[in-house]
């Protein structure tokens, strides 16, 4: 039968229509995951048979669980949620400037909010950067604090969260940006010298230029060309500024404050990964940014238990994932 070439989606509207067709989902995913032909994810054999009726493949090599689907071995493994919904949610997460909350996904694709929350976190896992080369050239480093809006908190919650020293409920994050390159973030337990400098030494090539504000924790970065911009005096002096990172922080906070409302510190790194993904791929079109994300779903797994630390024995409490 002659194959009809369908134009790949460039907008959310087109993506919804395109991925509503299971054949399109299959074509799209197979082309990216197995460009040289479908391969058994369990044994690597190409001796596989497609079972059209069941929309799955059967591996002819002898081993347990010979059948597999597009979801096998990906973030979608064991999920009963359809590929149309997965891919639509993924499109929105990588392309909406401020992210998309589980409530929006819940309403947009018709799954429970809890399922949407779990699905969103698995998409964030796909967006995580793999091992990256150390950053080099011109580097901006800056720290920020996330969360803990004590003023807007209920009295009882405020009493529980604030323990005298103040600011304890805020989570410190270090950002490192290579100009013209990528931003890397790290949730840190504090902003003391030892903590921040350890991260910088791990992630930045010796000899690089590092621009920071006047925080004492950055003093003594002698193996770098360290330049300080004292924000009490000015924000830019020639090349010395941290404006690239300020831009990232403001995008991040717009998402965290506007879209997600409250994020537990425990899960914060996942939202940082999501924001960093959009930032680091900001030069691409929506279509390309989605394509790159789809190529990252393989060999990644996040179970409900890993995410929450809870078993799913109580079926009433479990989402319908
Ligand atoms: Zn096999």
Tab-separated table of C-alpha atoms and ligand atoms in Angstrom:
chain	number	residue	atom	x	y	z
A	1	UNK	CA	0.000	0.000	0.000
A	2	UNK	CA	1.269	3.431	-0.820
A	3	UNK	CA	2.374	5.377	2.152
A	4	UNK	CA	0.798	8.750	2.665
A	5	UNK	CA	3.254	11.311	3.936
A	6	UNK	CA	1.628	13.422	6.604
A	7	UNK	CA	3.042	16.812	7.480
A	8	UNK	CA	4.482	16.807	10.972
A	9	UNK	CA	2.925	19.188	13.472
A	10	UNK	CA	4.241	22.698	14.058
A	11	UNK	CA	1.621	23.978	16.521
A	12	UNK	CA	-0.210	22.542	19.526
A	13	UNK	CA	-3.398	22.420	17.495
A	14	UNK	CA	-1.687	20.415	14.750
A	15	UNK	CA	0.008	18.178	17.307
A	16	UNK	CA	-3.328	17.251	18.881
A	17	UNK	CA	-4.795	16.336	15.496
A	18	UNK	CA	-1.655	14.511	14.324
A	19	UNK	CA	-1.138	12.399	17.453
A	20	UNK	CA	-4.815	11.562	17.642
A	21	UNK	CA	-4.014	9.035	14.904
A	22	UNK	CA	-2.199	5.944	16.330
A	23	UNK	CA	-0.420	5.355	13.009
A	24	UNK	CA	1.079	8.840	13.188
A	25	UNK	CA	2.209	8.223	16.781
A	26	UNK	CA	3.878	5.038	15.668
A	27	UNK	CA	5.555	6.575	12.626
A	28	UNK	CA	6.794	9.527	14.638
A	29	UNK	CA	8.235	7.475	17.488
A	30	UNK	CA	9.679	4.655	15.383
A	31	UNK	CA	11.511	7.123	13.126
A	32	UNK	CA	13.257	8.603	16.164
A	33	UNK	CA	13.823	5.582	18.343
A	34	UNK	CA	14.661	3.045	15.658
A	35	UNK	CA	15.816	4.951	12.573
A	36	UNK	CA	17.538	1.792	11.283
A	37	UNK	CA	14.614	-0.536	11.883
A	38	UNK	CA	12.674	-1.711	14.928
A	39	UNK	CA	14.867	-3.454	17.492
A	40	UNK	CA	13.783	-5.577	20.471
A	41	UNK	CA	14.422	-3.454	23.588
A	42	UNK	CA	15.147	-6.582	25.628
A	43	UNK	CA	17.705	-8.415	23.476
A	44	UNK	CA	18.577	-5.981	20.679
A	45	UNK	CA	17.461	-8.339	17.914
A	46	UNK	CA	16.050	-6.930	14.684
A	47	UNK	CA	14.271	-10.215	14.035
A	48	UNK	CA	10.912	-8.828	15.081
A	49	UNK	CA	7.390	-9.176	13.749
A	50	UNK	CA	4.851	-6.357	13.906
A	51	UNK	CA	1.415	-7.457	15.123
A	52	UNK	CA	-0.830	-4.843	13.572
A	53	UNK	CA	-3.929	-5.947	15.429
A	54	UNK	CA	-2.289	-5.466	18.832
A	55	UNK	CA	-0.075	-2.517	17.857
A	56	UNK	CA	2.976	-4.291	19.260
A	57	UNK	CA	5.987	-6.266	18.132
A	58	UNK	CA	6.998	-9.843	18.785
A	59	UNK	CA	10.692	-10.715	19.069
A	60	UNK	CA	11.508	-14.016	17.390
A	61	UNK	CA	14.606	-14.580	19.503
A	62	UNK	CA	13.852	-16.858	22.417
A	63	UNK	CA	13.491	-15.052	25.738
A	64	UNK	CA	10.925	-14.095	28.360
A	65	UNK	CA	8.430	-11.355	27.553
A	66	UNK	CA	9.084	-11.400	23.796
A	67	UNK	CA	6.452	-8.768	23.015
A	68	UNK	CA	7.001	-5.065	23.267
A	69	UNK	CA	5.312	-1.778	22.417
A	70	UNK	CA	6.394	1.782	21.749
A	71	UNK	CA	6.230	2.383	25.494
A	72	UNK	CA	8.500	-0.496	26.501
A	73	UNK	CA	11.821	0.750	27.864
A	74	UNK	CA	10.735	4.399	27.987
A	75	UNK	CA	9.329	6.853	30.543
A	76	UNK	CA	5.880	5.604	29.411
A	77	UNK	CA	6.473	1.978	30.390
A	78	UNK	CA	3.434	0.379	32.080
A	79	UNK	CA	1.328	3.500	31.574
A	80	UNK	CA	-2.207	2.835	30.314
A	81	UNK	CA	-2.492	6.470	29.210
A	82	UNK	CA	-2.604	6.676	25.417
A	83	UNK	CA	0.271	7.942	23.305
A	84	UNK	CA	-1.966	10.741	22.040
A	85	UNK	CA	-2.261	12.094	25.584
A	86	UNK	CA	1.387	11.552	26.453
A	87	UNK	CA	2.614	13.329	23.348
A	88	UNK	CA	0.165	16.211	23.660
A	89	UNK	CA	1.178	16.802	27.292
A	90	UNK	CA	4.822	16.602	26.279
A	91	UNK	CA	4.297	19.110	23.484
A	92	UNK	CA	2.797	21.548	25.964
A	93	UNK	CA	5.486	21.102	28.586
A	94	UNK	CA	8.401	21.713	26.237
A	95	UNK	CA	6.750	24.585	24.404
A	96	UNK	CA	4.783	26.573	27.003
A	97	UNK	CA	7.086	29.331	28.218
A	98	UNK	CA	6.033	29.063	31.849
A	99	UNK	CA	5.426	25.335	31.899
A	100	UNK	CA	2.085	23.621	32.368
A	101	UNK	CA	0.637	22.473	35.676
A	102	UNK	CA	-0.865	19.065	36.353
A	103	UNK	CA	-4.248	20.813	36.730
A	104	UNK	CA	-4.014	22.167	33.203
A	105	UNK	CA	-2.916	18.778	31.829
A	106	UNK	CA	-5.727	17.106	33.773
A	107	UNK	CA	-8.309	19.379	32.165
A	108	UNK	CA	-6.721	19.485	28.723
A	109	UNK	CA	-6.344	15.754	28.115
A	110	UNK	CA	-8.930	14.284	30.455
A	111	UNK	CA	-6.947	12.305	33.004
A	112	UNK	CA	-7.049	12.781	36.782
A	113	UNK	CA	-4.899	15.528	38.276
A	114	UNK	CA	-2.892	12.918	40.169
A	115	UNK	CA	-2.189	10.972	36.975
A	116	UNK	CA	-1.270	14.219	35.251
A	117	UNK	CA	1.152	15.052	38.062
A	118	UNK	CA	2.835	11.656	37.721
A	119	UNK	CA	2.905	11.915	33.936
A	120	UNK	CA	4.413	15.424	34.106
A	121	UNK	CA	7.211	14.223	36.366
A	122	UNK	CA	8.056	11.403	33.978
A	123	UNK	CA	8.223	13.916	31.122
A	124	UNK	CA	10.552	16.066	33.272
A	125	UNK	CA	12.788	13.035	33.691
A	126	UNK	CA	13.054	12.784	29.901
A	127	UNK	CA	14.063	16.454	29.771
A	128	UNK	CA	16.978	15.923	32.164
A	129	UNK	CA	20.374	16.609	30.673
A	130	UNK	CA	22.632	13.632	30.333
A	131	UNK	CA	26.239	13.854	31.413
A	132	UNK	CA	27.534	17.088	30.009
A	133	UNK	CA	31.016	18.366	29.303
A	134	UNK	CA	32.329	20.926	31.735
A	135	UNK	CA	31.305	24.464	30.918
A	136	UNK	CA	33.987	26.820	29.594
A	137	UNK	CA	34.577	30.270	28.137
A	138	UNK	CA	32.555	33.027	29.787
A	139	UNK	CA	30.594	31.712	32.747
A	140	UNK	CA	27.967	33.412	34.890
A	141	UNK	CA	27.329	31.966	38.342
A	142	UNK	CA	24.588	33.090	40.702
A	143	UNK	CA	22.503	31.722	43.516
A	144	UNK	CA	18.825	32.236	44.248
A	145	UNK	CA	16.224	31.126	46.764
A	146	UNK	CA	12.978	29.428	45.836
A	147	UNK	CA	9.747	28.960	47.761
A	148	UNK	CA	8.599	29.851	51.200
A	149	UNK	CA	6.128	32.626	50.707
A	150	UNK	CA	5.472	32.876	54.407
A	151	UNK	CA	3.324	35.975	54.086
A	152	UNK	CA	0.728	34.197	51.977
A	153	UNK	CA	0.715	31.114	54.126
A	154	UNK	CA	-1.997	29.980	56.482
A	155	UNK	CA	-1.175	30.781	60.114
A	156	UNK	CA	-0.781	27.162	61.231
A	157	UNK	CA	1.367	26.305	58.254
A	158	UNK	CA	3.465	29.386	58.846
A	159	UNK	CA	4.088	28.400	62.445
A	160	UNK	CA	5.095	24.945	61.333
A	161	UNK	CA	7.437	26.183	58.596
A	162	UNK	CA	9.118	29.097	60.284
A	163	UNK	CA	11.441	28.018	62.988
A	164	UNK	CA	12.999	31.168	64.338
A	165	UNK	CA	15.910	31.820	62.018
A	166	UNK	CA	13.688	32.769	59.089
A	167	UNK	CA	14.169	31.800	55.482
A	168	UNK	CA	14.553	28.187	56.496
A	169	UNK	CA	11.739	27.119	54.250
A	170	UNK	CA	13.474	28.527	51.202
A	171	UNK	CA	15.538	26.280	49.003
A	172	UNK	CA	18.866	27.511	47.660
A	173	UNK	CA	19.673	26.939	44.014
A	174	UNK	CA	22.962	27.576	42.240
A	175	UNK	CA	22.868	28.413	38.541
A	176	UNK	CA	25.843	28.266	36.206
A	177	UNK	CA	25.503	29.605	32.680
A	178	UNK	CA	27.953	29.313	29.825
A	179	UNK	CA	27.368	32.350	27.616
A	180	UNK	CA	26.189	31.157	24.230
A	181	UNK	CA	25.757	27.692	25.753
A	182	UNK	CA	23.804	25.943	28.435
A	183	UNK	CA	22.552	26.718	31.904
A	184	UNK	CA	23.071	24.106	34.624
A	185	UNK	CA	21.247	24.240	37.957
A	186	UNK	CA	21.776	22.528	41.263
A	187	UNK	CA	19.703	22.506	44.448
A	188	UNK	CA	22.218	23.154	47.229
A	189	UNK	CA	21.858	22.716	50.980
A	190	UNK	CA	23.291	26.191	51.654
A	191	UNK	CA	25.179	29.010	49.924
A	192	UNK	CA	28.377	28.736	51.911
A	193	UNK	CA	31.739	29.013	50.215
A	194	UNK	CA	32.599	25.341	50.370
A	195	UNK	CA	29.257	24.270	48.867
A	196	UNK	CA	29.179	26.718	45.966
A	197	UNK	CA	32.842	26.464	45.072
A	198	UNK	CA	32.714	22.657	45.035
A	199	UNK	CA	29.931	22.843	42.421
A	200	UNK	CA	31.798	25.416	40.348
A	201	UNK	CA	34.986	23.362	40.357
A	202	UNK	CA	33.033	20.281	39.314
A	203	UNK	CA	31.199	21.953	36.461
A	204	UNK	CA	33.536	24.605	35.035
A	205	UNK	CA	36.834	24.165	33.180
A	206	UNK	CA	39.811	25.644	35.048
A	207	UNK	CA	40.904	28.987	33.600
A	208	UNK	CA	37.427	30.000	32.444
A	209	UNK	CA	36.142	33.501	33.137
A	210	UNK	CA	33.578	33.431	35.946
A	211	UNK	CA	31.308	36.400	36.637
A	212	UNK	CA	29.508	36.549	39.983
A	213	UNK	CA	27.992	39.072	42.341
A	214	UNK	CA	29.839	40.214	45.456
A	215	UNK	CA	28.749	37.320	47.696
A	216	UNK	CA	31.645	36.335	49.953
A	217	UNK	CA	31.144	32.664	49.102
A	218	UNK	CA	32.704	33.274	45.693
A	219	UNK	CA	35.924	34.725	47.097
A	220	UNK	CA	39.045	32.696	46.395
A	221	UNK	CA	38.193	31.122	43.039
A	222	UNK	CA	41.841	31.544	42.154
A	223	UNK	CA	42.045	28.914	39.416
A	224	UNK	CA	39.521	30.898	37.353
A	225	UNK	CA	39.525	34.421	35.959
A	226	UNK	CA	37.017	35.555	38.536
A	227	UNK	CA	35.354	38.947	38.109
A	228	UNK	CA	32.875	40.417	40.550
A	229	UNK	CA	29.997	42.770	39.840
A	230	UNK	CA	28.852	44.415	43.049
A	231	UNK	CA	25.114	44.812	42.642
A	232	UNK	CA	25.114	47.504	45.325
A	233	UNK	CA	27.026	49.669	42.856
A	234	UNK	CA	25.959	48.569	39.365
A	235	UNK	CA	24.619	45.629	37.378
A	236	UNK	CA	26.798	45.766	34.276
A	237	UNK	CA	30.392	46.730	33.747
A	238	UNK	CA	31.419	45.773	30.255
A	239	UNK	CA	31.353	42.002	30.080
A	240	UNK	CA	31.034	41.686	33.807
A	241	UNK	CA	27.401	40.937	34.647
A	242	UNK	CA	25.093	38.032	35.432
A	243	UNK	CA	22.221	39.151	33.201
A	244	UNK	CA	21.966	35.850	31.306
A	245	UNK	CA	21.326	34.031	34.526
A	246	UNK	CA	18.976	36.743	35.814
A	247	UNK	CA	16.951	36.141	32.678
A	248	UNK	CA	16.796	32.413	33.433
A	249	UNK	CA	15.810	33.017	37.074
A	250	UNK	CA	12.981	35.293	36.031
A	251	UNK	CA	11.631	32.708	33.554
A	252	UNK	CA	11.948	30.015	36.200
A	253	UNK	CA	10.185	32.031	38.855
A	254	UNK	CA	7.408	33.073	36.549
A	255	UNK	CA	6.711	29.390	36.025
A	256	UNK	CA	7.095	28.399	39.654
A	257	UNK	CA	5.009	31.247	41.036
A	258	UNK	CA	2.417	31.529	38.306
A	259	UNK	CA	1.957	28.044	36.963
A	260	UNK	CA	2.931	25.666	39.703
A	261	UNK	CA	1.988	27.741	42.769
A	262	UNK	CA	3.708	25.461	45.245
A	263	UNK	CA	6.512	23.008	44.674
A	264	UNK	CA	7.921	20.875	47.437
A	265	UNK	CA	11.695	21.300	47.846
A	266	UNK	CA	12.027	17.545	47.366
A	267	UNK	CA	10.732	17.850	43.785
A	268	UNK	CA	12.286	21.208	42.966
A	269	UNK	CA	15.171	19.812	40.926
A	270	UNK	CA	12.685	18.307	38.480
A	271	UNK	CA	11.134	21.720	37.779
A	272	UNK	CA	14.628	23.160	37.396
A	273	UNK	CA	15.384	20.486	34.787
A	274	UNK	CA	12.206	21.359	32.935
A	275	UNK	CA	12.939	25.106	32.900
A	276	UNK	CA	16.569	24.488	31.917
A	277	UNK	CA	15.422	22.297	29.019
A	278	UNK	CA	13.246	25.057	27.585
A	279	UNK	CA	15.952	27.662	28.179
A	280	UNK	CA	18.735	25.580	26.661
A	281	UNK	CA	16.681	24.799	23.575
A	282	UNK	CA	15.137	28.254	23.222
A	283	UNK	CA	16.673	28.862	19.786
A	284	UNK	CA	14.756	25.949	18.267
A	285	UNK	CA	11.226	25.912	16.858
A	286	UNK	CA	8.432	24.246	18.876
A	287	UNK	CA	8.567	21.326	16.488
A	288	UNK	CA	12.334	20.853	16.948
A	289	UNK	CA	12.201	21.321	20.720
A	290	UNK	CA	9.586	18.572	20.894
A	291	UNK	CA	11.543	16.307	18.563
A	292	UNK	CA	14.667	16.562	20.759
A	293	UNK	CA	12.606	15.715	23.859
A	294	UNK	CA	11.041	12.672	22.224
A	295	UNK	CA	14.511	11.309	21.480
A	296	UNK	CA	15.254	11.436	25.220
A	297	UNK	CA	12.418	9.233	26.518
A	298	UNK	CA	14.238	5.929	26.079
A	299	UNK	CA	16.016	4.045	28.884
A	300	UNK	CA	14.508	6.255	31.565
A	301	UNK	CA	12.117	5.124	34.244
A	302	UNK	CA	10.445	6.821	37.183
A	303	UNK	CA	7.998	4.745	39.194
A	304	UNK	CA	5.302	6.098	41.500
A	305	UNK	CA	7.240	4.695	44.422
A	306	UNK	CA	10.493	6.386	43.388
A	307	UNK	CA	8.654	9.646	42.928
A	308	UNK	CA	6.659	9.663	46.143
A	309	UNK	CA	8.334	7.085	48.355
A	310	UNK	CA	4.913	5.422	48.648
A	311	UNK	CA	3.680	2.032	47.553
A	312	UNK	CA	0.576	1.937	45.396
A	313	UNK	CA	-1.209	-0.864	47.251
A	314	UNK	CA	-4.217	1.239	48.069
A	315	UNK	CA	-5.974	1.293	44.735
A	316	UNK	CA	-8.276	4.132	45.754
A	317	UNK	CA	-5.274	6.315	46.500
A	318	UNK	CA	-3.432	5.358	43.343
A	319	UNK	CA	-3.819	7.342	40.180
A	320	UNK	CA	-4.985	5.543	37.065
A	321	UNK	CA	-1.573	5.479	35.469
B	1	LIG	ZN1	14.272	-9.880	21.843
